[in-house]
Amino acid sequence: GFAGMEAAWVAAARGHQVTVFCASRETGGKALLRAQLPGGEEVSSVYDYQRVAAQRAGVRFEFGLRASAADVLATKPDAVVLATGADMIAPLWIPREVAAEGLVPDLRAAMADTLHLTAKLPGTAVIYDMDHMAWTYAAAEFLRARFARVVIITPRDGIAQDIAMVIHQGIVRRMHEQRIDIVLNAEPCWSDAIEDGRLEYANVYTGDRCTIDDVAFFAYSTPRAPDDTLAGELRARGVPVHLAGDCKVARNVLAATAEGHAIGNLL
């Protein structure tokens, strides 16, 4: 992703020997998904630049490997930058056993399985939104072009509340122009009816319930927990570890990139 690649090319440009372990087959991390959604056209230019800069600086890449602590230690590193991102937290209204089985995916996973769709599909796509960041609404726009109806459900009293006002206003305008339904102050209620395509939801204040029928897509977009599981084991082996980007704390692209740049200069 942005934070790790920024740290990699900056450190390499300063003379370090840098190895990047990349779980996917290309750089970009979760931004690869964002680049394929409405409004994401400029995102790819960032990670394309980072990769070219890294290649020029002599960074070595290991693609398609979700590195373990043993893989990292085998390189005999003087320092490690851990930029493994963050994972969305399953909301409490999903039963624990259902969450464990992944029957309701997070929005990132669900969109990765949906990007290939081109034809318009019947049914309703539902997003449960606690994230309130721009990419969630870009996903809603993508789904609106492929499903008969899109519904965003949020427990808050508005959408896009963690975004700058100018961007917020543009998102709200597009949601209305594209006839994306927004249900405020509500949370889904888990029941067996979901197996038949019926999703119940309740007002968070009154408990009044309503139903969305013909649900064909259902995913949640929620706050993220850092994936820093390797940090403890590496530090126990005496390796200095620097956390970068969402692996330290989930935030926006600019903050993650700036942090990666600072770490690259610090090493």
PDB file of C-alpha atoms in Angstrom:
ATOM      1  CA  GLY A   1       0.000   0.000   0.000  1.00  0.00           C
ATOM      2  CA  PHE A   2       0.872   3.691   0.009  1.00  0.00           C
ATOM      3  CA  ALA A   3       2.601   3.804   3.403  1.00  0.00           C
ATOM      4  CA  GLY A   4       4.816   0.781   2.834  1.00  0.00           C
ATOM      5  CA  MET A   5       5.781   1.701  -0.711  1.00  0.00           C
ATOM      6  CA  GLU A   6       6.580   5.269   0.281  1.00  0.00           C
ATOM      7  CA  ALA A   7       8.868   4.071   3.064  1.00  0.00           C
ATOM      8  CA  ALA A   8      10.464   1.548   0.699  1.00  0.00           C
ATOM      9  CA  TRP A   9      11.463   3.868  -2.112  1.00  0.00           C
ATOM     10  CA  VAL A  10      12.583   6.692   0.182  1.00  0.00           C
ATOM     11  CA  ALA A  11      14.766   4.344   2.249  1.00  0.00           C
ATOM     12  CA  ALA A  12      16.229   2.771  -0.896  1.00  0.00           C
ATOM     13  CA  ALA A  13      16.920   6.179  -2.433  1.00  0.00           C
ATOM     14  CA  ARG A  14      18.894   7.021   0.710  1.00  0.00           C
ATOM     15  CA  GLY A  15      21.151   4.016   0.195  1.00  0.00           C
ATOM     16  CA  HIS A  16      19.490   1.169   2.111  1.00  0.00           C
ATOM     17  CA  GLN A  17      19.006  -2.320   0.704  1.00  0.00           C
ATOM     18  CA  VAL A  18      15.233  -2.773   0.788  1.00  0.00           C
ATOM     19  CA  THR A  19      13.085  -5.869   0.320  1.00  0.00           C
ATOM     20  CA  VAL A  20       9.309  -5.523   0.008  1.00  0.00           C
ATOM     21  CA  PHE A  21       7.106  -8.516   0.788  1.00  0.00           C
ATOM     22  CA  CYS A  22       3.805  -8.037  -1.025  1.00  0.00           C
ATOM     23  CA  ALA A  23       0.919 -10.410  -0.381  1.00  0.00           C
ATOM     24  CA  SER A  24      -0.690  -9.643  -3.759  1.00  0.00           C
ATOM     25  CA  ARG A  25       0.764  -9.880  -7.245  1.00  0.00           C
ATOM     26  CA  GLU A  26       1.231  -6.118  -7.609  1.00  0.00           C
ATOM     27  CA  THR A  27       1.796  -3.031  -5.514  1.00  0.00           C
ATOM     28  CA  GLY A  28      -0.984  -0.724  -4.395  1.00  0.00           C
ATOM     29  CA  GLY A  29      -2.535  -2.656  -1.532  1.00  0.00           C
ATOM     30  CA  LYS A  30      -6.151  -1.782  -0.829  1.00  0.00           C
ATOM     31  CA  ALA A  31      -5.829   1.233  -3.140  1.00  0.00           C
ATOM     32  CA  LEU A  32      -6.045  -1.200  -6.065  1.00  0.00           C
ATOM     33  CA  LEU A  33      -9.737  -1.604  -5.245  1.00  0.00           C
ATOM     34  CA  ARG A  34     -10.315   2.120  -4.761  1.00  0.00           C
ATOM     35  CA  ALA A  35      -8.791   2.867  -8.166  1.00  0.00           C
ATOM     36  CA  GLN A  36     -11.469   0.745  -9.871  1.00  0.00           C
ATOM     37  CA  LEU A  37     -14.382   2.569  -8.238  1.00  0.00           C
ATOM     38  CA  PRO A  38     -15.953   5.870  -9.349  1.00  0.00           C
ATOM     39  CA  GLY A  39     -13.682   8.817  -8.618  1.00  0.00           C
ATOM     40  CA  GLY A  40     -10.616   6.608  -8.175  1.00  0.00           C
ATOM     41  CA  GLU A  41      -8.955   7.396 -11.486  1.00  0.00           C
ATOM     42  CA  GLU A  42      -6.122   9.403  -9.919  1.00  0.00           C
ATOM     43  CA  VAL A  43      -5.366   6.874  -7.168  1.00  0.00           C
ATOM     44  CA  SER A  44      -3.441   4.543  -9.463  1.00  0.00           C
ATOM     45  CA  SER A  45      -1.020   7.323 -10.412  1.00  0.00           C
ATOM     46  CA  VAL A  46       0.229   7.397  -6.811  1.00  0.00           C
ATOM     47  CA  TYR A  47       1.161   3.739  -6.520  1.00  0.00           C
ATOM     48  CA  ASP A  48       2.438   3.670 -10.109  1.00  0.00           C
ATOM     49  CA  TYR A  49       4.845   6.475  -9.219  1.00  0.00           C
ATOM     50  CA  GLN A  50       5.892   4.737  -6.015  1.00  0.00           C
ATOM     51  CA  ARG A  51       6.666   1.500  -7.832  1.00  0.00           C
ATOM     52  CA  VAL A  52       8.736   3.234 -10.521  1.00  0.00           C
ATOM     53  CA  ALA A  53      10.630   5.172  -7.844  1.00  0.00           C
ATOM     54  CA  ALA A  54      11.242   1.943  -5.914  1.00  0.00           C
ATOM     55  CA  GLN A  55      12.499   0.108  -8.990  1.00  0.00           C
ATOM     56  CA  ARG A  56      14.873   2.954  -9.833  1.00  0.00           C
ATOM     57  CA  ALA A  57      16.211   2.883  -6.279  1.00  0.00           C
ATOM     58  CA  GLY A  58      16.858  -0.872  -6.445  1.00  0.00           C
ATOM     59  CA  VAL A  59      14.086  -2.189  -4.197  1.00  0.00           C
ATOM     60  CA  ARG A  60      13.702  -5.978  -4.369  1.00  0.00           C
ATOM     61  CA  PHE A  61      10.125  -7.290  -4.481  1.00  0.00           C
ATOM     62  CA  GLU A  62       8.708 -10.602  -3.292  1.00  0.00           C
ATOM     63  CA  PHE A  63       5.199 -10.809  -4.735  1.00  0.00           C
ATOM     64  CA  GLY A  64       2.420 -13.196  -3.817  1.00  0.00           C
ATOM     65  CA  LEU A  65       3.809 -13.950  -0.370  1.00  0.00           C
ATOM     66  CA  ARG A  66       2.004 -13.203   2.874  1.00  0.00           C
ATOM     67  CA  ALA A  67       5.233 -13.068   4.821  1.00  0.00           C
ATOM     68  CA  SER A  68       5.580 -14.729   8.197  1.00  0.00           C
ATOM     69  CA  ALA A  69       7.982 -13.595  10.886  1.00  0.00           C
ATOM     70  CA  ALA A  70      10.327 -16.357   9.710  1.00  0.00           C
ATOM     71  CA  ASP A  71      10.276 -14.997   6.149  1.00  0.00           C
ATOM     72  CA  VAL A  72      11.155 -11.538   7.384  1.00  0.00           C
ATOM     73  CA  LEU A  73      13.863 -12.738   9.761  1.00  0.00           C
ATOM     74  CA  ALA A  74      15.453 -14.784   6.977  1.00  0.00           C
ATOM     75  CA  THR A  75      16.492 -11.513   5.303  1.00  0.00           C
ATOM     76  CA  LYS A  76      18.473 -10.614   8.471  1.00  0.00           C
ATOM     77  CA  PRO A  77      16.969  -7.130   8.614  1.00  0.00           C
ATOM     78  CA  ASP A  78      18.452  -4.200  10.490  1.00  0.00           C
ATOM     79  CA  ALA A  79      14.947  -2.735  10.673  1.00  0.00           C
ATOM     80  CA  VAL A  80      11.449  -3.662   9.557  1.00  0.00           C
ATOM     81  CA  VAL A  81       8.658  -1.370   8.378  1.00  0.00           C
ATOM     82  CA  LEU A  82       5.367  -3.112   9.046  1.00  0.00           C
ATOM     83  CA  ALA A  83       2.712  -1.736   6.703  1.00  0.00           C
ATOM     84  CA  THR A  84       0.215  -4.589   6.727  1.00  0.00           C
ATOM     85  CA  GLY A  85      -2.892  -2.412   6.868  1.00  0.00           C
ATOM     86  CA  ALA A  86      -6.035  -2.933   8.891  1.00  0.00           C
ATOM     87  CA  ASP A  87      -9.157  -5.080   8.801  1.00  0.00           C
ATOM     88  CA  MET A  88     -12.749  -3.997   9.213  1.00  0.00           C
ATOM     89  CA  ILE A  89     -14.345  -5.012  12.494  1.00  0.00           C
ATOM     90  CA  ALA A  90     -17.506  -7.121  12.246  1.00  0.00           C
ATOM     91  CA  PRO A  91     -20.421  -5.164  13.766  1.00  0.00           C
ATOM     92  CA  LEU A  92     -21.986  -6.467  16.968  1.00  0.00           C
ATOM     93  CA  TRP A  93     -25.370  -7.200  15.391  1.00  0.00           C
ATOM     94  CA  ILE A  94     -23.791 -10.047  13.388  1.00  0.00           C
ATOM     95  CA  PRO A  95     -23.836 -13.208  15.537  1.00  0.00           C
ATOM     96  CA  ARG A  96     -20.334 -14.327  16.466  1.00  0.00           C
ATOM     97  CA  GLU A  97     -20.639 -17.669  14.673  1.00  0.00           C
ATOM     98  CA  VAL A  98     -21.909 -15.946  11.529  1.00  0.00           C
ATOM     99  CA  ALA A  99     -19.015 -13.476  11.606  1.00  0.00           C
ATOM    100  CA  ALA A 100     -16.542 -16.331  12.087  1.00  0.00           C
ATOM    101  CA  GLU A 101     -17.857 -18.067   8.968  1.00  0.00           C
ATOM    102  CA  GLY A 102     -17.691 -14.868   6.927  1.00  0.00           C
ATOM    103  CA  LEU A 103     -21.293 -15.180   5.785  1.00  0.00           C
ATOM    104  CA  VAL A 104     -21.592 -11.387   5.783  1.00  0.00           C
ATOM    105  CA  PRO A 105     -18.392 -10.005   4.241  1.00  0.00           C
ATOM    106  CA  ASP A 106     -16.821  -6.638   4.814  1.00  0.00           C
ATOM    107  CA  LEU A 107     -17.261  -4.231   1.928  1.00  0.00           C
ATOM    108  CA  ARG A 108     -13.702  -4.604   0.656  1.00  0.00           C
ATOM    109  CA  ALA A 109     -14.021  -8.363   0.303  1.00  0.00           C
ATOM    110  CA  ALA A 110     -17.495  -8.086  -1.194  1.00  0.00           C
ATOM    111  CA  MET A 111     -16.416  -5.506  -3.771  1.00  0.00           C
ATOM    112  CA  ALA A 112     -13.417  -7.594  -4.812  1.00  0.00           C
ATOM    113  CA  ASP A 113     -15.894 -10.340  -5.762  1.00  0.00           C
ATOM    114  CA  THR A 114     -18.166  -7.854  -7.569  1.00  0.00           C
ATOM    115  CA  LEU A 115     -15.787  -5.889  -9.779  1.00  0.00           C
ATOM    116  CA  HIS A 116     -16.223  -8.327 -12.659  1.00  0.00           C
ATOM    117  CA  LEU A 117     -19.947  -7.604 -12.914  1.00  0.00           C
ATOM    118  CA  THR A 118     -20.965  -5.638 -15.988  1.00  0.00           C
ATOM    119  CA  ALA A 119     -24.639  -6.401 -16.585  1.00  0.00           C
ATOM    120  CA  LYS A 120     -27.441  -4.865 -14.522  1.00  0.00           C
ATOM    121  CA  LEU A 121     -28.691  -7.335 -11.918  1.00  0.00           C
ATOM    122  CA  PRO A 122     -32.066  -7.549 -10.209  1.00  0.00           C
ATOM    123  CA  GLY A 123     -32.329  -7.137  -6.469  1.00  0.00           C
ATOM    124  CA  THR A 124     -31.028  -4.721  -3.856  1.00  0.00           C
ATOM    125  CA  ALA A 125     -27.482  -4.076  -2.696  1.00  0.00           C
ATOM    126  CA  VAL A 126     -27.244  -3.064   0.982  1.00  0.00           C
ATOM    127  CA  ILE A 127     -24.249  -1.428   2.678  1.00  0.00           C
ATOM    128  CA  TYR A 128     -24.113  -1.018   6.443  1.00  0.00           C
ATOM    129  CA  ASP A 129     -22.008   2.105   6.918  1.00  0.00           C
ATOM    130  CA  MET A 130     -20.066   2.943  10.062  1.00  0.00           C
ATOM    131  CA  ASP A 131     -16.909   3.951   8.176  1.00  0.00           C
ATOM    132  CA  HIS A 132     -18.188   7.234   6.684  1.00  0.00           C
ATOM    133  CA  MET A 133     -15.180   7.610   4.385  1.00  0.00           C
ATOM    134  CA  ALA A 134     -15.329   8.491   0.696  1.00  0.00           C
ATOM    135  CA  TRP A 135     -14.526   5.036  -0.661  1.00  0.00           C
ATOM    136  CA  THR A 136     -17.701   3.562   0.888  1.00  0.00           C
ATOM    137  CA  TYR A 137     -19.850   5.881  -1.206  1.00  0.00           C
ATOM    138  CA  ALA A 138     -17.751   5.217  -4.302  1.00  0.00           C
ATOM    139  CA  ALA A 139     -18.611   1.551  -3.774  1.00  0.00           C
ATOM    140  CA  ALA A 140     -22.293   2.497  -3.502  1.00  0.00           C
ATOM    141  CA  GLU A 141     -22.078   4.307  -6.845  1.00  0.00           C
ATOM    142  CA  PHE A 142     -20.426   1.281  -8.439  1.00  0.00           C
ATOM    143  CA  LEU A 143     -23.176  -0.984  -7.104  1.00  0.00           C
ATOM    144  CA  ARG A 144     -25.899   1.417  -8.277  1.00  0.00           C
ATOM    145  CA  ALA A 145     -24.782   0.852 -11.857  1.00  0.00           C
ATOM    146  CA  ARG A 146     -25.112  -2.911 -11.389  1.00  0.00           C
ATOM    147  CA  PHE A 147     -28.116  -3.496  -9.110  1.00  0.00           C
ATOM    148  CA  ALA A 148     -31.703  -2.371  -9.378  1.00  0.00           C
ATOM    149  CA  ARG A 149     -31.495  -0.631  -6.001  1.00  0.00           C
ATOM    150  CA  VAL A 150     -28.846   0.379  -3.462  1.00  0.00           C
ATOM    151  CA  VAL A 151     -29.518   1.094   0.207  1.00  0.00           C
ATOM    152  CA  ILE A 152     -27.066   2.547   2.732  1.00  0.00           C
ATOM    153  CA  ILE A 153     -27.941   1.937   6.385  1.00  0.00           C
ATOM    154  CA  THR A 154     -26.107   3.876   9.090  1.00  0.00           C
ATOM    155  CA  PRO A 155     -26.634   4.318  12.838  1.00  0.00           C
ATOM    156  CA  ARG A 156     -25.626   7.973  12.517  1.00  0.00           C
ATOM    157  CA  ASP A 157     -27.897  10.888  11.610  1.00  0.00           C
ATOM    158  CA  GLY A 158     -26.089  11.523   8.324  1.00  0.00           C
ATOM    159  CA  ILE A 159     -23.564  10.062   5.893  1.00  0.00           C
ATOM    160  CA  ALA A 160     -19.957  10.988   5.047  1.00  0.00           C
ATOM    161  CA  GLN A 161     -19.551  12.621   8.441  1.00  0.00           C
ATOM    162  CA  ASP A 162     -15.792  12.023   8.737  1.00  0.00           C
ATOM    163  CA  ILE A 163     -14.941  13.846   5.509  1.00  0.00           C
ATOM    164  CA  ALA A 164     -14.146  17.480   4.713  1.00  0.00           C
ATOM    165  CA  MET A 165     -17.284  19.533   4.085  1.00  0.00           C
ATOM    166  CA  VAL A 166     -16.692  20.164   0.373  1.00  0.00           C
ATOM    167  CA  ILE A 167     -16.223  16.454  -0.326  1.00  0.00           C
ATOM    168  CA  HIS A 168     -19.135  15.632   1.984  1.00  0.00           C
ATOM    169  CA  GLN A 169     -21.485  17.854  -0.008  1.00  0.00           C
ATOM    170  CA  GLY A 170     -20.456  16.250  -3.296  1.00  0.00           C
ATOM    171  CA  ILE A 171     -21.071  12.761  -1.913  1.00  0.00           C
ATOM    172  CA  VAL A 172     -24.517  13.661  -0.575  1.00  0.00           C
ATOM    173  CA  ARG A 173     -25.451  15.240  -3.915  1.00  0.00           C
ATOM    174  CA  ARG A 174     -24.375  12.153  -5.892  1.00  0.00           C
ATOM    175  CA  MET A 175     -26.203   9.774  -3.568  1.00  0.00           C
ATOM    176  CA  HIS A 176     -29.437  11.668  -4.161  1.00  0.00           C
ATOM    177  CA  GLU A 177     -28.883  12.156  -7.907  1.00  0.00           C
ATOM    178  CA  GLN A 178     -28.318   8.427  -8.345  1.00  0.00           C
ATOM    179  CA  ARG A 179     -31.369   7.582  -6.233  1.00  0.00           C
ATOM    180  CA  ILE A 180     -29.349   5.680  -3.646  1.00  0.00           C
ATOM    181  CA  ASP A 181     -31.584   5.202  -0.625  1.00  0.00           C
ATOM    182  CA  ILE A 182     -30.174   6.264   2.743  1.00  0.00           C
ATOM    183  CA  VAL A 183     -31.602   4.936   6.004  1.00  0.00           C
ATOM    184  CA  LEU A 184     -30.395   6.962   8.991  1.00  0.00           C
ATOM    185  CA  ASN A 185     -30.353   6.157  12.697  1.00  0.00           C
ATOM    186  CA  ALA A 186     -30.781   2.444  12.045  1.00  0.00           C
ATOM    187  CA  GLU A 187     -29.030  -0.900  12.393  1.00  0.00           C
ATOM    188  CA  PRO A 188     -29.749  -4.283  10.790  1.00  0.00           C
ATOM    189  CA  CYS A 189     -31.390  -6.992  12.890  1.00  0.00           C
ATOM    190  CA  TRP A 190     -30.027 -10.456  12.237  1.00  0.00           C
ATOM    191  CA  SER A 191     -32.645 -13.096  11.522  1.00  0.00           C
ATOM    192  CA  ASP A 192     -33.138 -16.202   9.410  1.00  0.00           C
ATOM    193  CA  ALA A 193     -35.102 -14.065   6.954  1.00  0.00           C
ATOM    194  CA  ILE A 194     -31.827 -12.927   5.402  1.00  0.00           C
ATOM    195  CA  GLU A 195     -31.517 -16.373   3.814  1.00  0.00           C
ATOM    196  CA  ASP A 196     -34.653 -15.506   1.827  1.00  0.00           C
ATOM    197  CA  GLY A 197     -33.340 -12.092   0.830  1.00  0.00           C
ATOM    198  CA  ARG A 198     -35.196 -10.104   3.500  1.00  0.00           C
ATOM    199  CA  LEU A 199     -33.219  -7.812   5.785  1.00  0.00           C
ATOM    200  CA  GLU A 200     -34.839  -6.360   8.872  1.00  0.00           C
ATOM    201  CA  TYR A 201     -33.509  -3.168  10.417  1.00  0.00           C
ATOM    202  CA  ALA A 202     -34.505  -1.143  13.452  1.00  0.00           C
ATOM    203  CA  ASN A 203     -34.373   2.497  14.455  1.00  0.00           C
ATOM    204  CA  VAL A 204     -31.651   2.867  17.110  1.00  0.00           C
ATOM    205  CA  TYR A 205     -33.869   5.123  19.237  1.00  0.00           C
ATOM    206  CA  THR A 206     -37.361   3.674  18.951  1.00  0.00           C
ATOM    207  CA  GLY A 207     -36.696   0.065  17.950  1.00  0.00           C
ATOM    208  CA  ASP A 208     -39.282   0.387  15.173  1.00  0.00           C
ATOM    209  CA  ARG A 209     -38.582  -2.208  12.489  1.00  0.00           C
ATOM    210  CA  CYS A 210     -38.748  -2.195   8.712  1.00  0.00           C
ATOM    211  CA  THR A 211     -37.750  -4.716   6.039  1.00  0.00           C
ATOM    212  CA  ILE A 212     -35.758  -4.518   2.823  1.00  0.00           C
ATOM    213  CA  ASP A 213     -36.848  -7.206   0.359  1.00  0.00           C
ATOM    214  CA  ASP A 214     -34.994  -8.897  -2.472  1.00  0.00           C
ATOM    215  CA  VAL A 215     -31.508  -8.359  -1.000  1.00  0.00           C
ATOM    216  CA  ALA A 216     -28.882  -9.662  -3.434  1.00  0.00           C
ATOM    217  CA  PHE A 217     -25.763  -8.022  -1.931  1.00  0.00           C
ATOM    218  CA  PHE A 218     -25.066  -7.284   1.736  1.00  0.00           C
ATOM    219  CA  ALA A 219     -21.808  -6.060   3.276  1.00  0.00           C
ATOM    220  CA  TYR A 220     -20.546  -3.855   6.080  1.00  0.00           C
ATOM    221  CA  SER A 221     -18.117  -0.933   6.060  1.00  0.00           C
ATOM    222  CA  THR A 222     -16.841  -0.319   9.568  1.00  0.00           C
ATOM    223  CA  PRO A 223     -13.912   1.095  11.562  1.00  0.00           C
ATOM    224  CA  ARG A 224     -10.688  -0.860  11.125  1.00  0.00           C
ATOM    225  CA  ALA A 225      -8.411  -2.682  13.540  1.00  0.00           C
ATOM    226  CA  PRO A 226      -4.655  -2.588  12.723  1.00  0.00           C
ATOM    227  CA  ASP A 227      -3.114  -5.846  11.496  1.00  0.00           C
ATOM    228  CA  ASP A 228       0.100  -5.663  13.544  1.00  0.00           C
ATOM    229  CA  THR A 229       0.402  -9.331  14.517  1.00  0.00           C
ATOM    230  CA  LEU A 230       4.004  -9.638  13.308  1.00  0.00           C
ATOM    231  CA  ALA A 231       5.270  -6.736  15.405  1.00  0.00           C
ATOM    232  CA  GLY A 232       5.467  -8.584  18.725  1.00  0.00           C
ATOM    233  CA  GLU A 233       7.353 -11.590  17.388  1.00  0.00           C
ATOM    234  CA  LEU A 234       9.839  -9.466  15.452  1.00  0.00           C
ATOM    235  CA  ARG A 235      10.509  -7.204  18.401  1.00  0.00           C
ATOM    236  CA  ALA A 236      10.988 -10.235  20.626  1.00  0.00           C
ATOM    237  CA  ARG A 237      13.810 -11.250  18.295  1.00  0.00           C
ATOM    238  CA  GLY A 238      15.445  -7.857  18.754  1.00  0.00           C
ATOM    239  CA  VAL A 239      14.462  -6.344  15.397  1.00  0.00           C
ATOM    240  CA  PRO A 240      13.449  -2.655  15.407  1.00  0.00           C
ATOM    241  CA  VAL A 241       9.925  -2.430  13.986  1.00  0.00           C
ATOM    242  CA  HIS A 242       8.282   0.719  12.626  1.00  0.00           C
ATOM    243  CA  LEU A 243       4.513   0.665  12.109  1.00  0.00           C
ATOM    244  CA  ALA A 244       3.263   2.607   9.095  1.00  0.00           C
ATOM    245  CA  GLY A 245      -0.146   3.556   7.745  1.00  0.00           C
ATOM    246  CA  ASP A 246      -3.256   1.675   8.828  1.00  0.00           C
ATOM    247  CA  CYS A 247      -1.050  -0.888  10.558  1.00  0.00           C
ATOM    248  CA  LYS A 248      -0.389   1.829  13.145  1.00  0.00           C
ATOM    249  CA  VAL A 249      -3.810   3.464  13.140  1.00  0.00           C
ATOM    250  CA  ALA A 250      -6.446   3.603  10.402  1.00  0.00           C
ATOM    251  CA  ARG A 251      -6.653   6.993   8.661  1.00  0.00           C
ATOM    252  CA  ASN A 252      -6.630   8.596   5.235  1.00  0.00           C
ATOM    253  CA  VAL A 253      -4.235   8.174   2.304  1.00  0.00           C
ATOM    254  CA  LEU A 254      -2.383  11.460   2.803  1.00  0.00           C
ATOM    255  CA  ALA A 255      -1.598  10.687   6.440  1.00  0.00           C
ATOM    256  CA  ALA A 256      -0.424   7.156   5.616  1.00  0.00           C
ATOM    257  CA  THR A 257       1.805   8.328   2.760  1.00  0.00           C
ATOM    258  CA  ALA A 258       3.322  11.122   4.854  1.00  0.00           C
ATOM    259  CA  GLU A 259       4.082   8.654   7.617  1.00  0.00           C
ATOM    260  CA  GLY A 260       5.768   6.245   5.211  1.00  0.00           C
ATOM    261  CA  HIS A 261       7.873   9.090   3.837  1.00  0.00           C
ATOM    262  CA  ALA A 262       8.936  10.140   7.334  1.00  0.00           C
ATOM    263  CA  ILE A 263       9.914   6.579   8.260  1.00  0.00           C
ATOM    264  CA  GLY A 264      11.936   6.205   5.064  1.00  0.00           C
ATOM    265  CA  ASN A 265      13.909   9.299   6.027  1.00  0.00           C
ATOM    266  CA  LEU A 266      14.250   8.183   9.642  1.00  0.00           C
ATOM    267  CA  LEU A 267      15.883   4.831   8.888  1.00  0.00           C
TER     268      LEU A 267
END
